[in-house]
Short mmCIF file of C-alpha atoms and ligand atoms in Angstrom, two decimals:
data_model
loop_
_atom_site.label_atom_id
_atom_site.label_comp_id
_atom_site.label_asym_id
_atom_site.label_seq_id
_atom_site.Cartn_x
_atom_site.Cartn_y
_atom_site.Cartn_z
CA MET A 20 101.20 97.98 124.06
CA ILE A 21 102.16 99.59 120.30
CA ALA A 22 102.08 99.13 117.13
CA ILE A 23 105.77 99.64 114.56
CA ILE A 24 104.11 98.71 110.86
CA ALA A 25 105.75 99.16 107.74
CA ALA A 26 105.52 98.47 103.79
CA MET A 27 109.33 96.43 102.76
CA GLN A 28 110.60 93.68 104.79
CA PRO A 29 114.09 96.61 105.15
CA GLU A 30 111.84 99.78 107.02
CA ILE A 31 111.09 96.73 109.35
CA LYS A 32 113.92 94.77 110.07
CA LEU A 33 116.10 96.66 112.58
CA ILE A 34 112.76 96.70 114.57
CA LYS A 35 111.54 93.21 114.42
CA ASP A 36 115.69 92.00 114.59
CA SER A 37 115.90 94.12 117.90
CA VAL A 38 112.78 93.19 119.64
CA GLU A 39 113.85 91.60 123.51
CA ASN A 40 112.50 88.23 123.34
CA PRO A 41 110.58 87.82 119.86
CA GLU A 42 107.29 86.12 120.09
CA LYS A 43 106.35 85.16 116.75
CA ILE A 44 102.79 85.31 115.48
CA VAL A 45 102.08 83.81 112.60
CA TRP A 46 99.00 84.41 110.23
CA LYS A 47 98.79 83.53 106.51
CA ASP A 48 101.25 86.15 104.86
CA TRP A 49 102.26 87.99 108.06
CA GLU A 50 104.56 87.88 110.61
CA PHE A 51 103.55 89.54 113.71
CA VAL A 52 106.49 90.10 116.37
CA CYS A 53 105.92 91.37 119.59
CA GLY A 54 108.09 91.67 122.60
CA LYS A 55 110.12 95.30 123.91
CA LEU A 56 112.03 97.56 122.48
CA SER A 57 113.07 100.41 124.42
CA GLY A 58 111.92 99.41 127.30
CA LYS A 59 108.15 99.39 125.89
CA GLU A 60 105.81 96.17 124.97
CA ILE A 61 105.80 96.41 120.51
CA VAL A 62 104.21 94.81 117.97
CA ALA A 63 106.29 95.12 114.66
CA VAL A 64 104.52 93.25 111.35
CA GLN A 65 104.99 94.43 107.50
CA THR A 66 101.89 95.08 106.10
CA GLY A 67 103.22 94.71 102.11
CA VAL A 68 102.74 97.91 99.57
CA GLY A 69 99.84 99.65 99.16
CA LYS A 70 96.58 100.48 100.43
CA VAL A 71 94.75 97.47 100.88
CA LEU A 72 97.92 95.15 102.43
CA ALA A 73 97.83 98.56 104.77
CA ALA A 74 94.57 98.41 105.54
CA LEU A 75 93.61 95.16 105.63
CA VAL A 76 96.94 94.35 108.00
CA THR A 77 96.66 97.25 110.18
CA GLN A 78 93.32 96.16 111.15
CA ARG A 79 93.99 92.96 112.12
CA MET A 80 97.05 93.67 113.84
CA ILE A 81 94.07 95.81 116.16
CA ASP A 82 92.07 92.90 116.60
CA VAL A 83 94.54 91.02 117.96
CA PHE A 84 96.89 93.10 119.97
CA SER A 85 94.68 95.96 121.02
CA PRO A 86 97.34 98.25 120.31
CA SER A 87 97.13 101.62 122.05
CA ALA A 88 99.35 103.65 118.96
CA ILE A 89 100.14 103.55 115.67
CA ILE A 90 103.51 104.39 114.60
CA MET A 91 103.36 103.56 110.25
CA THR A 92 106.88 104.05 109.72
CA GLY A 93 109.16 104.17 106.18
CA ILE A 94 110.07 105.99 102.83
CA ALA A 95 108.83 108.69 100.96
CA GLY A 96 109.47 110.74 97.15
CA ALA A 97 109.03 114.06 98.45
CA LEU A 98 107.46 116.40 96.35
CA ASN A 99 108.33 119.60 98.09
CA PRO A 100 111.33 121.06 97.29
CA ASP A 101 112.40 121.98 100.09
CA LEU A 102 112.63 118.27 101.09
CA HIS A 103 115.77 116.29 100.20
CA ARG A 104 117.14 112.35 100.25
CA GLY A 105 117.54 111.54 104.10
CA ASP A 106 115.17 114.27 105.86
CA ILE A 107 112.65 112.60 108.20
CA VAL A 108 109.18 114.59 108.09
CA VAL A 109 106.14 113.68 110.93
CA GLY A 110 103.13 113.41 109.25
CA THR A 111 100.46 116.14 110.09
CA ASP A 112 98.36 114.89 108.34
CA CYS A 113 98.06 112.27 105.17
CA LEU A 114 95.23 111.42 102.98
CA GLN A 115 94.20 109.72 100.05
CA HIS A 116 96.00 111.07 96.34
CA ASP A 117 94.46 108.94 93.66
CA MET A 118 90.63 108.64 95.57
CA ASP A 119 88.62 110.89 92.45
CA ALA A 120 84.74 110.70 92.79
CA THR A 121 85.69 114.39 92.33
CA VAL A 122 82.99 113.82 88.78
CA PHE A 123 80.35 113.07 91.47
CA GLY A 124 80.91 116.85 93.09
CA PHE A 125 83.04 115.26 96.22
CA LYS A 126 86.33 116.73 97.00
CA ARG A 127 89.71 115.20 95.43
CA GLY A 128 91.02 112.05 98.44
CA GLN A 129 87.39 112.49 99.44
CA ILE A 130 85.76 109.16 100.15
CA PRO A 131 82.23 109.52 99.29
CA TYR A 132 78.92 109.70 100.86
CA THR A 133 81.50 110.30 103.74
CA ASP A 134 83.87 112.45 105.88
CA TYR A 135 87.24 110.44 105.18
CA ARG A 136 89.27 112.35 104.00
CA ILE A 137 92.41 114.60 105.90
CA ILE A 138 93.64 111.86 108.40
CA GLU A 139 95.35 114.03 111.14
CA SER A 140 98.07 112.55 113.41
CA ASP A 141 97.48 112.43 116.85
CA PRO A 142 99.07 115.98 118.47
CA ALA A 143 101.26 114.56 121.45
CA LEU A 144 102.68 111.30 118.93
CA VAL A 145 103.49 113.71 117.17
CA ALA A 146 105.39 116.32 119.41
CA ALA A 147 106.82 113.84 120.38
CA ALA A 148 108.40 113.06 117.79
CA LEU A 149 109.51 115.97 117.13
CA SER A 150 111.39 116.56 120.19
CA TYR A 151 113.56 114.40 118.71
CA PRO A 152 117.55 115.64 119.78
CA ALA A 153 119.41 114.60 117.26
CA GLU A 154 118.79 116.48 114.06
CA LYS A 155 115.84 119.02 113.10
CA LEU A 156 113.14 117.15 111.67
CA ARG A 157 110.41 118.38 109.00
CA THR A 158 106.38 118.51 109.72
CA GLY A 159 104.24 117.74 105.97
CA ARG A 160 101.06 117.10 104.09
CA ILE A 161 102.02 113.08 103.38
CA LEU A 162 99.36 111.66 100.16
CA THR A 163 99.29 108.22 100.21
CA GLY A 164 98.44 106.15 96.68
CA ASP A 165 98.87 102.76 95.11
CA GLN A 166 101.21 104.07 92.42
CA PHE A 167 105.43 104.53 92.29
CA VAL A 168 104.80 108.80 91.43
CA THR A 169 107.86 109.31 88.76
CA GLY A 170 106.82 112.39 87.02
CA SER A 171 106.39 115.10 89.88
CA GLY A 172 107.02 118.11 87.34
CA ASP A 173 104.25 116.05 84.76
CA ALA A 174 101.52 118.40 84.05
CA ALA A 175 98.42 115.84 85.25
CA LEU A 176 100.30 115.39 87.97
CA SER A 177 100.10 118.60 89.16
CA TYR A 178 97.05 118.13 91.38
CA LEU A 179 99.01 116.53 94.29
CA THR A 180 101.15 119.72 95.24
CA ASP A 181 98.32 122.82 93.60
CA GLU A 182 95.37 121.13 95.14
CA LEU A 183 96.06 118.80 97.73
CA GLU A 184 99.37 120.21 99.16
CA GLY A 185 101.58 117.32 99.12
CA ASP A 186 104.95 117.50 100.54
CA VAL A 187 105.06 113.75 100.73
CA VAL A 188 104.02 110.82 98.73
CA GLU A 189 103.90 107.65 99.13
CA MET A 190 101.24 104.43 99.34
CA GLU A 191 100.55 103.37 102.71
CA GLY A 192 100.21 105.71 105.04
CA ALA A 193 96.27 107.22 105.20
CA ALA A 194 95.37 103.59 104.07
CA ALA A 195 96.86 102.70 107.65
CA GLY A 196 96.02 105.90 109.34
CA LEU A 197 91.88 105.70 108.74
CA THR A 198 91.87 102.07 109.97
CA ALA A 199 93.78 103.81 113.41
CA LYS A 200 90.79 106.43 113.03
CA VAL A 201 88.37 104.03 112.18
CA ASN A 202 89.14 102.33 115.04
CA ASP A 203 90.06 105.32 117.37
CA ILE A 204 93.68 104.62 117.63
CA PRO A 205 96.15 107.15 118.35
CA PHE A 206 98.59 107.03 114.62
CA LEU A 207 101.18 108.82 114.07
CA LEU A 208 102.97 108.69 110.23
CA ILE A 209 106.95 108.98 109.48
CA ARG A 210 108.85 109.07 106.72
CA VAL A 211 111.91 109.13 106.01
CA ILE A 212 113.05 111.12 102.22
CA SER A 213 114.42 107.92 99.44
CA ASP A 214 113.81 109.88 96.40
CA LYS A 215 112.14 113.69 95.12
CA ALA A 216 109.36 111.47 93.10
CA ASP A 217 111.24 112.40 89.58
CA GLY A 218 112.51 110.70 86.41
CA LYS A 219 115.09 110.11 88.73
CA ALA A 220 113.49 108.06 91.20
CA LYS A 221 112.88 104.12 90.77
CA GLY A 222 117.46 104.29 91.28
CA SER A 223 117.66 106.80 93.84
CA TYR A 224 114.55 104.75 95.74
CA GLN A 225 117.05 101.69 94.93
CA LYS A 226 119.90 103.07 96.51
CA PHE A 227 118.32 104.79 100.08
CA LEU A 228 115.89 102.40 101.06
CA LYS A 229 118.44 100.61 103.15
CA SER A 230 120.34 104.46 104.84
CA ALA A 231 116.25 105.61 104.93
CA SER A 232 114.85 102.83 106.94
CA GLU A 233 118.10 102.99 109.66
CA ARG A 234 117.16 107.02 110.09
CA SER A 235 114.20 106.49 110.97
CA PHE A 236 114.38 103.40 112.88
CA HIS A 237 116.80 105.72 115.61
CA LEU A 238 113.75 108.00 115.56
CA ILE A 239 111.75 105.37 116.64
CA GLU A 240 113.68 103.60 119.18
CA TYR A 241 114.02 107.73 121.06
CA LEU A 242 109.43 108.23 120.39
CA LEU A 243 109.58 104.44 122.40
CA GLU A 244 110.92 105.62 125.01
CA GLY A 245 109.80 108.84 125.87
CA ILE A 246 105.42 107.73 124.89
N1 ADE B 13 107.90 105.66 98.20
C1 ADE B 13 109.41 105.94 97.94
N2 ADE B 13 109.12 106.57 96.15
C2 ADE B 13 107.95 106.55 96.40
C3 ADE B 13 107.23 107.69 95.34
N3 ADE B 13 107.96 108.66 94.16
N4 ADE B 13 106.45 107.38 95.03
C4 ADE B 13 105.23 106.28 96.42
N5 ADE B 13 105.66 105.53 97.01
C5 ADE B 13 106.62 106.03 97.42
#
């Protein structure tokens, strides 16, 4: 069984609605939809926004459904100026940009007293995604933090690109990715650019949420057929 997860309703709705013979399992505020999509058994869930819910719901899903792979999708803001709205970015790795214990000598993004920092996507899943014939996909590093970033020009956030070399910013990926890693489950993070993480991010995000989600849906369908 392959798990498909996303933070917000529009990001997962098409997937949930397309599952054949869906079985719905409710746990507290979360509905897990199981069934077939593109010929594969899947479980789909909307985690909610932010790192805590992403990790919590991913762990619950692993405990109950034992997925063989976890694919997280959704939208993201572009940090890399070469990325534009609608571009699909396959995350080669991700990390928490707001984990900062640098004052104690830890690297930015490193969870203190652990080696957990950069979470790599599963190379076979990355390769499968990049074989998508419909369009050219981009690869990149995805940064995760509990904040909606609206000021890529802001000197205070220059470490996102200068130090962490992020291409994309969002709010859940590295939390779900770390949960997958601790559980030894292959993980893939795919994001569609909805905004440029700048002063216009709020309006752009609202406008592109639906169309960006549709773009990622078709890629997920393709991926499921091939894996
Ligand atoms: N998701 C989509 N756009 C984002 C942004 N600008 N910051 C954080 N998460 C996002």
